[in-house]
Tab-separated table of C-alpha atoms and ligand atoms in Angstrom:
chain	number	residue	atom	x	y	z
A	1	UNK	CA	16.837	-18.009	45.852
A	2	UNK	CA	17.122	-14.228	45.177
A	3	UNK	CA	20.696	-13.666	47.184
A	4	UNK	CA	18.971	-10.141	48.308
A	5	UNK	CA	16.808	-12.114	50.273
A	6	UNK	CA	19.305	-14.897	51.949
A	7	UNK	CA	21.130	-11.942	53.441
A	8	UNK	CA	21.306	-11.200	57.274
A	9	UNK	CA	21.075	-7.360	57.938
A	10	UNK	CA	21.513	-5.542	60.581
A	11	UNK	CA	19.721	-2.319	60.860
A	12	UNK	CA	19.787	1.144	61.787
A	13	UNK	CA	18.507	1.559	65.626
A	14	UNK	CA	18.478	5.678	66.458
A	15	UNK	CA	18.804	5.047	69.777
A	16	UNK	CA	21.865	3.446	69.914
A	17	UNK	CA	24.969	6.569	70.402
A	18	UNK	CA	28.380	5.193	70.713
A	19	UNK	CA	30.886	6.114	74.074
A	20	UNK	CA	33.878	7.761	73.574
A	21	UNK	CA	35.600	4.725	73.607
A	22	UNK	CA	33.489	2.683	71.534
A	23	UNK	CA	34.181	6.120	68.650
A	24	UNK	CA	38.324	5.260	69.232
A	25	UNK	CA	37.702	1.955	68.020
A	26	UNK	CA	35.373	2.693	65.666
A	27	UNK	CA	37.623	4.942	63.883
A	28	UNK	CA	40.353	2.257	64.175
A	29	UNK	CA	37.934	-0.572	62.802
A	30	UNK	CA	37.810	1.667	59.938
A	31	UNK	CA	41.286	2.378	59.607
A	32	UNK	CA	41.735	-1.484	59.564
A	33	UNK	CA	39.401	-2.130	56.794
A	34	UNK	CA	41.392	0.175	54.507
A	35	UNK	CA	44.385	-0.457	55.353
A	36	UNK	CA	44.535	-4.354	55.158
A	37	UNK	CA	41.587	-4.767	52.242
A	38	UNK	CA	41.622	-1.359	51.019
A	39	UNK	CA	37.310	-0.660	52.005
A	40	UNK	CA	37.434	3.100	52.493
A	41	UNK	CA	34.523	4.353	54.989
A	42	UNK	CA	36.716	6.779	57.091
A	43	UNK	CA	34.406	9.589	54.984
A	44	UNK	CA	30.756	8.271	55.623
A	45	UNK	CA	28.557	9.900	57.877
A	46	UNK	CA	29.961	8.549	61.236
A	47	UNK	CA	26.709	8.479	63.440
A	48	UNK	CA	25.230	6.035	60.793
A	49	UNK	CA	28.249	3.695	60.087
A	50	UNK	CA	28.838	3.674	63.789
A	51	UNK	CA	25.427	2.595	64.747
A	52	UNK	CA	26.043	-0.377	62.308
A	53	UNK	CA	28.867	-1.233	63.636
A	54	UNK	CA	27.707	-1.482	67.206
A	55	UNK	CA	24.296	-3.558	65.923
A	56	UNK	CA	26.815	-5.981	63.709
A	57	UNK	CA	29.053	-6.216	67.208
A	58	UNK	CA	25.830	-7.433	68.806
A	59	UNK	CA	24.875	-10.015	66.827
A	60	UNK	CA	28.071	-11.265	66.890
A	61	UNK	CA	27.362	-11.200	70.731
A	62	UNK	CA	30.796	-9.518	70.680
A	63	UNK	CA	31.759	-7.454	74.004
A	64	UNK	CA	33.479	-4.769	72.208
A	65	UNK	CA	34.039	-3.594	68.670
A	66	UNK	CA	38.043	-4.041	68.937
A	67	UNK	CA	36.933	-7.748	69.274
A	68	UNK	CA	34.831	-7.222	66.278
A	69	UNK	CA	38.244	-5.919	64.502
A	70	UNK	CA	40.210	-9.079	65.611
A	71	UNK	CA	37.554	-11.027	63.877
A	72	UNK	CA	37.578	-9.120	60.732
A	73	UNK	CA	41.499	-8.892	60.616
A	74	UNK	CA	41.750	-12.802	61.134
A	75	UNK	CA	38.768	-14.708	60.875
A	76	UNK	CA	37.234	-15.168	56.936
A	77	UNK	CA	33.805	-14.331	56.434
A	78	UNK	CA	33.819	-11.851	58.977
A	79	UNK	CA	34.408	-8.725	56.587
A	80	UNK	CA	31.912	-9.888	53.698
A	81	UNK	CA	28.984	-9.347	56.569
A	82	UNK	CA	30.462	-6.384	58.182
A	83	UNK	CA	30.637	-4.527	54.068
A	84	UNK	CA	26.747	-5.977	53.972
A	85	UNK	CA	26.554	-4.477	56.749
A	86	UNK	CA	28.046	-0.825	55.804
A	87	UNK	CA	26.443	-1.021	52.441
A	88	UNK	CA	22.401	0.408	52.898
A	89	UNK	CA	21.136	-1.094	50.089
A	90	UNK	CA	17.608	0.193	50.447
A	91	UNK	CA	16.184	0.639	46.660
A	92	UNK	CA	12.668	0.299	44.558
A	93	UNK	CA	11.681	0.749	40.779
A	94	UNK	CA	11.510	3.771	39.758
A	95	UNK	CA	12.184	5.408	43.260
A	96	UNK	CA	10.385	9.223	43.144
A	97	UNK	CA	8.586	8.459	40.159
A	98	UNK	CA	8.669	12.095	39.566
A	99	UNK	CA	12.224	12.021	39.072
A	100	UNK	CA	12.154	9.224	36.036
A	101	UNK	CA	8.773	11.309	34.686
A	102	UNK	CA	10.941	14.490	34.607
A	103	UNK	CA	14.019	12.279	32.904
A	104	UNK	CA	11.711	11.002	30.475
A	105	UNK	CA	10.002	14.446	29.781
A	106	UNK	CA	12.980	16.861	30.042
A	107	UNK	CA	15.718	15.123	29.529
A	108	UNK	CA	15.366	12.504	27.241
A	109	UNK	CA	14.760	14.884	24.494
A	110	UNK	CA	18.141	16.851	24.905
A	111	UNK	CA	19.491	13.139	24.483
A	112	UNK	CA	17.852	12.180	21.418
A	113	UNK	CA	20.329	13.053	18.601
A	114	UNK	CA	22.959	11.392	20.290
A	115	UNK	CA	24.580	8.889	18.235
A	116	UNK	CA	25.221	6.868	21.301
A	117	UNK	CA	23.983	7.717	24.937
A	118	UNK	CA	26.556	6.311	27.864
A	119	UNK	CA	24.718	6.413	31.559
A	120	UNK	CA	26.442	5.764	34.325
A	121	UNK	CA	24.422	4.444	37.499
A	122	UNK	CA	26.625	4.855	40.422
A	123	UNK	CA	25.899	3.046	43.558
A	124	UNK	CA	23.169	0.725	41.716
A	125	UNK	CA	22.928	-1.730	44.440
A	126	UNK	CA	20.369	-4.449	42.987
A	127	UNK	CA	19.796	-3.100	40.239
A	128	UNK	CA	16.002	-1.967	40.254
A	129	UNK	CA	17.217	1.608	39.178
A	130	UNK	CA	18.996	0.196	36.548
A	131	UNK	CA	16.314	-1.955	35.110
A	132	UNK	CA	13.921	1.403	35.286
A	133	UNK	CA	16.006	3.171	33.095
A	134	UNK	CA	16.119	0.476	30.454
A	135	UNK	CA	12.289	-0.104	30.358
A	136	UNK	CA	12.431	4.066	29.952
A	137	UNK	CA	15.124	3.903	26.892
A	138	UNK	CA	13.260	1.327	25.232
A	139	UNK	CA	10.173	2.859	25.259
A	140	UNK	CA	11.539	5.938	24.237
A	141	UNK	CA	13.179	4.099	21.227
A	142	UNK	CA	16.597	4.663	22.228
A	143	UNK	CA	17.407	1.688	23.593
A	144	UNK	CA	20.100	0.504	20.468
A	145	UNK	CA	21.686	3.412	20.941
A	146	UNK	CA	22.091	3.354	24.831
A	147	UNK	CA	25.083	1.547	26.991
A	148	UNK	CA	23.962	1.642	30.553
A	149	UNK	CA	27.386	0.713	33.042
A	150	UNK	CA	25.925	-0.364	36.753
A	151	UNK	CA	28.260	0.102	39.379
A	152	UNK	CA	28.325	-0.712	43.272
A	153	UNK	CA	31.200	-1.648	45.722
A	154	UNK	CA	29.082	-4.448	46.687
A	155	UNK	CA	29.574	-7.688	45.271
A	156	UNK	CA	26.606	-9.312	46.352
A	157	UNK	CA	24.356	-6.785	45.352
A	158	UNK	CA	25.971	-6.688	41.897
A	159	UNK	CA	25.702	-10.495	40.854
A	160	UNK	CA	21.875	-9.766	42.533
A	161	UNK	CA	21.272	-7.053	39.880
A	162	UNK	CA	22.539	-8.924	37.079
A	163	UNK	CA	20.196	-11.433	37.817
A	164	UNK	CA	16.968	-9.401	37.122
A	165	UNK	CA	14.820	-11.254	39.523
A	166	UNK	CA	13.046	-8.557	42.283
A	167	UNK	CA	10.418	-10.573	44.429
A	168	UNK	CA	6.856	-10.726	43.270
A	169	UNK	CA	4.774	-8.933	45.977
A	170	UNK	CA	6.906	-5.575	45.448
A	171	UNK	CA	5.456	-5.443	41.553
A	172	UNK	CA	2.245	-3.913	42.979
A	173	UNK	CA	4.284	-0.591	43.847
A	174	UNK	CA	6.522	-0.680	41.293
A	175	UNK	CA	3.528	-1.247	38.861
A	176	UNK	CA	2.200	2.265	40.415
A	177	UNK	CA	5.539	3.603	40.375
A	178	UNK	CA	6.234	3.080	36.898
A	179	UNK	CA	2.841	4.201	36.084
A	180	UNK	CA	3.681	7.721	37.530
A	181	UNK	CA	7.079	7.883	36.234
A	182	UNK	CA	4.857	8.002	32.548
A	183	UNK	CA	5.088	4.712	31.702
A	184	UNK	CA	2.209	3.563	29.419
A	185	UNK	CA	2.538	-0.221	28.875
A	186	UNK	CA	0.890	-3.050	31.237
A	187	UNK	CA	4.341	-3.309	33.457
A	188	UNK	CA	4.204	-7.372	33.356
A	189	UNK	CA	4.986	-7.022	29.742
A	190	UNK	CA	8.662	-6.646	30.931
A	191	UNK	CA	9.027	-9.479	33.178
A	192	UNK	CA	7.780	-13.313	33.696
A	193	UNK	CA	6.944	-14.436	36.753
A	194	UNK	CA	7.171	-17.763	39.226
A	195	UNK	CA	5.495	-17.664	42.592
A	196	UNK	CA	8.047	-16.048	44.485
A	197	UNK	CA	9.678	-13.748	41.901
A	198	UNK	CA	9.807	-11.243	38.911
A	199	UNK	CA	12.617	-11.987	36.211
A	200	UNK	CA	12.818	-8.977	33.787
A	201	UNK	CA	13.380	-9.933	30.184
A	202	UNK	CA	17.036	-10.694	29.203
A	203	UNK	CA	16.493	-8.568	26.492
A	204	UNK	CA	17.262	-5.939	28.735
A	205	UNK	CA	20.668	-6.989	29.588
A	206	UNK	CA	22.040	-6.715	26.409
A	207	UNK	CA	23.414	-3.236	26.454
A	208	UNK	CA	23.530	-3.749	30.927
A	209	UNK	CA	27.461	-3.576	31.700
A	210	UNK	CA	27.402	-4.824	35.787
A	211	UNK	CA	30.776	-3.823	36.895
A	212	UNK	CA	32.923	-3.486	40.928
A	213	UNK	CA	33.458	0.196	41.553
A	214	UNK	CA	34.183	2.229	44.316
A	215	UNK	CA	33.606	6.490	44.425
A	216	UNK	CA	36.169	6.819	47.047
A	217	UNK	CA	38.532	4.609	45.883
A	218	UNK	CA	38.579	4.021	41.890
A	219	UNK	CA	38.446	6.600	39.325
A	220	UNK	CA	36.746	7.318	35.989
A	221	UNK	CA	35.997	4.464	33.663
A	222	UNK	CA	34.680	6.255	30.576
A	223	UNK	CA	32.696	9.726	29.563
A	224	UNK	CA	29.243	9.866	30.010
A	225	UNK	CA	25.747	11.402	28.951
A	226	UNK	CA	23.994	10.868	31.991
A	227	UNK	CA	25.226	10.303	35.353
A	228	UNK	CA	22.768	9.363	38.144
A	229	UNK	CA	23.788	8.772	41.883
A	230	UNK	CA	20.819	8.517	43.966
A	231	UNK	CA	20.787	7.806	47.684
A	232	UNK	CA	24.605	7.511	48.086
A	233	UNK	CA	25.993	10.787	48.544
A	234	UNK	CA	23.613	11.053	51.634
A	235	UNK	CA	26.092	8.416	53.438
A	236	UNK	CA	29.073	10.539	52.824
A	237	UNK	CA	30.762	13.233	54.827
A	238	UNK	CA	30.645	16.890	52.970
A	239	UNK	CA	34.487	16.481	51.963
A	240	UNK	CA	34.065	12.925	50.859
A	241	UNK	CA	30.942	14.160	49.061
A	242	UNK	CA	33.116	17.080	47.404
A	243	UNK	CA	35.564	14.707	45.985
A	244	UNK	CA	32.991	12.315	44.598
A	245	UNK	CA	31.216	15.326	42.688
A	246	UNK	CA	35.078	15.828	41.472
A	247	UNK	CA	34.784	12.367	39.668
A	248	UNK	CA	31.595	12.960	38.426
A	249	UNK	CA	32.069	16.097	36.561
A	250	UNK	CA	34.986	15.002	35.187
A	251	UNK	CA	33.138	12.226	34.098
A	252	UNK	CA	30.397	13.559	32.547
A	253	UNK	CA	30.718	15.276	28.409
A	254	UNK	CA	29.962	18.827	28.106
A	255	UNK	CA	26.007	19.277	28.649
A	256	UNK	CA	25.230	16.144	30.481
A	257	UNK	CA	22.898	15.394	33.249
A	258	UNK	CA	23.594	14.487	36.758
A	259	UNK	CA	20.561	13.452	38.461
A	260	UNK	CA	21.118	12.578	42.769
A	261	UNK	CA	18.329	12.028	45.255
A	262	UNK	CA	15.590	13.684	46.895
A	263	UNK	CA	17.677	14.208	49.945
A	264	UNK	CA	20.509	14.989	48.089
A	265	UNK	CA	22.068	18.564	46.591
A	266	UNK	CA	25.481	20.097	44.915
A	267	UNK	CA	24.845	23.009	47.366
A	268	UNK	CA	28.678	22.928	48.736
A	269	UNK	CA	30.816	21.836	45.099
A	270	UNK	CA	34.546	22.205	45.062
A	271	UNK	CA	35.774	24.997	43.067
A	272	UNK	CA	35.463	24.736	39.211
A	273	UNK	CA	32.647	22.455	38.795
A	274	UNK	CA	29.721	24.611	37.571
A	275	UNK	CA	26.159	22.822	37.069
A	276	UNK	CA	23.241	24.776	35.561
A	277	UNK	CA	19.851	23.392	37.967
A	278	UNK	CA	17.742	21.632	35.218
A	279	UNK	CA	15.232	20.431	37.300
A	280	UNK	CA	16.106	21.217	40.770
A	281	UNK	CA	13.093	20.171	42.655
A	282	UNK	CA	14.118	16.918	40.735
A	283	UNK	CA	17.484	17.349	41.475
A	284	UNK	CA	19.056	16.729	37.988
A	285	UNK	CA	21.599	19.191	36.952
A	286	UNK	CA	23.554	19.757	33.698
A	287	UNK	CA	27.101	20.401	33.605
A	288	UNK	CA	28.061	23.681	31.609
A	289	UNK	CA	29.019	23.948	28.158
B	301	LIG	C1	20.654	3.184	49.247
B	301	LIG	S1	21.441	2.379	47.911
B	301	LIG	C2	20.883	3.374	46.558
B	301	LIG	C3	20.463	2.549	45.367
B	301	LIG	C4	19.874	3.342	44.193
B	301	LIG	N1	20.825	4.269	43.643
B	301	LIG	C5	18.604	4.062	44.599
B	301	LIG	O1	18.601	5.274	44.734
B	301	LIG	O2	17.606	3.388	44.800
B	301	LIG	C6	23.135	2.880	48.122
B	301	LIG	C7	24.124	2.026	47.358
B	301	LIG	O3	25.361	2.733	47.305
B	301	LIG	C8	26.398	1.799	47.409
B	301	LIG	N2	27.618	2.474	47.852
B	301	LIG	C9	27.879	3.026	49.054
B	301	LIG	N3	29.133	3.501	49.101
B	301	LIG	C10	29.670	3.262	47.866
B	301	LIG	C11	30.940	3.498	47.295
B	301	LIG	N4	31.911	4.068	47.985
B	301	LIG	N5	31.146	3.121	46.006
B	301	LIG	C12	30.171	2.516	45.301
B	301	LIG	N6	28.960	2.233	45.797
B	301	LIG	C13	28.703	2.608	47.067
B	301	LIG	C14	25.896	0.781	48.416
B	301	LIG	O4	26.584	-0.443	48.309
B	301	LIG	C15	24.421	0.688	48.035
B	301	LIG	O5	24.216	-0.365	47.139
């Protein structure tokens, strides 16, 4: 079974607004994560990742979260489903189909005469992104020349993506997604099929590189065309967000595309980093040459 599935999550409940006390030891549950495994959340959005916490020290039917701490400092298993927990891995196929239509209208051609085309997907959780972007490159015949790198801090979601399998009933959407995005084929051509799920063709992993990365914590891996991080930033506080955009630019080669999501902007960027708005409704951006 699809480990996506398996997983127990705990949700986000609005109503829930933590005491003063219960933000002291949030602040030191997330001091302990990075200090004794090196998790760095101290920059996310604190009204989400505390509303998390407090649902995650429920289900544990925990009184308070410094005995949710104990438990991650010294019992195992205890941090994998507290980073499930902190890791909103909400995602579809070709999520804002207008954003993949304007990638395969507008930018796709400014990519075409390269003789190799390097995207990075950061924050790719299970990998539907990913696998939207490949169907796109093949159909625009650059798929030889394309080397796609997939990165998350989540484990689980990783080995997940690699796998290629999204459940059955969502191929109705993403049918109608990919069908906006410009797609032109009959979508099942990409994927077989068993009762419970979809398993996109292998084929498709060949130039897929499904690697561990963290924004906060790890730095730049390579230099690439296109870097897309959708739905991630939005998690992030605006300094944390700052220094990810850091490592981003100085990822991406001279006149390469960033593309981020809907929700998402480079409205407050730390000095030097100069973007020229591509598409800005679409929110994809090119970095100055
Ligand atoms: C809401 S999903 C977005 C997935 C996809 N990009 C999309 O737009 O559909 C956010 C993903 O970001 C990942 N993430 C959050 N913080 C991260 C970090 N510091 N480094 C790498 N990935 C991170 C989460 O694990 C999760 O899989």
């Amino acid at each position: 079974m699809n480990q996506t599935t398996t997983m127990e999550f705990v949700t986000e409940t609005d109503a829930i607004v933590p005491t003063e006390l219960q933000e002291v030891e949030i602040q030191l549950l997330l001091e302990g994560l990075y200090q004794m495994y090196g998790y760095d959340f101290r920059g996310y959005v604190r009204g989400s990742i505390g509303r998390r916490i407090i649902n995650r020290m429920r289900a544990e039917r925990l009184p308070t979260i410094t005995a949710l701490l104990e438990k991650v400092l010294h019992e195992e298993g205890y941090l994998e489903r507290l980073l499930n927990d902190l890791s909103i891995r909400m995602t579809e196929m070709y999520r804002d189909p207008s954003f993949f239509a304007a990638f395969r209208n507008e930018v796709v051609p400014k990519l075409r005469d390269l003789p190799e085309i390097r995207i990075w997907h950061a924050g790719c959780a299970t990998g539907e992104e990913v696998y939207s972007m490949a169907i796109l490159m093949m159909e625009e015949d650059l798929w030889e020349r394309t080397k796609i790198y997939a990165t998350d801090m989540n484990e689980k979601a990783l080995t997940a993506a690699q796998k290629g399998a999204f459940p059955l009933k969502k191929m109705q959407q993403y049918t109608k997604n990919y069908l906006k995005a410009g797609g032109n084929k009959a979508f099942s051509e990409y994927y077989t099929a068993d009762h419970q799920f979809a398993y996109f063709s292998p084929i498709l992993n060949d130039n897929l590189t499904f690697a561990q990365h963290n924004l906060v914590t790890d730095s730049s891996f390579n230099e690439f065309h296109v870097i897309l991080c959708r739905n991630v930033m939005i998690y992030f506080d605006a300094a944390l967000q700052q220094k990810v955009h850091r490592l981003f630019y100085d990822s991406l080669a001279e006149g390469g595309f960033i593309g981020l999501g809907s929700k998402e902007s480079i409205l407050s960027m730390p000095r030097g980093i100069e973007y020229e708005e591509f598409n800005s409704s679409e929110k994809i951006y090119r970095k100055k040459t």
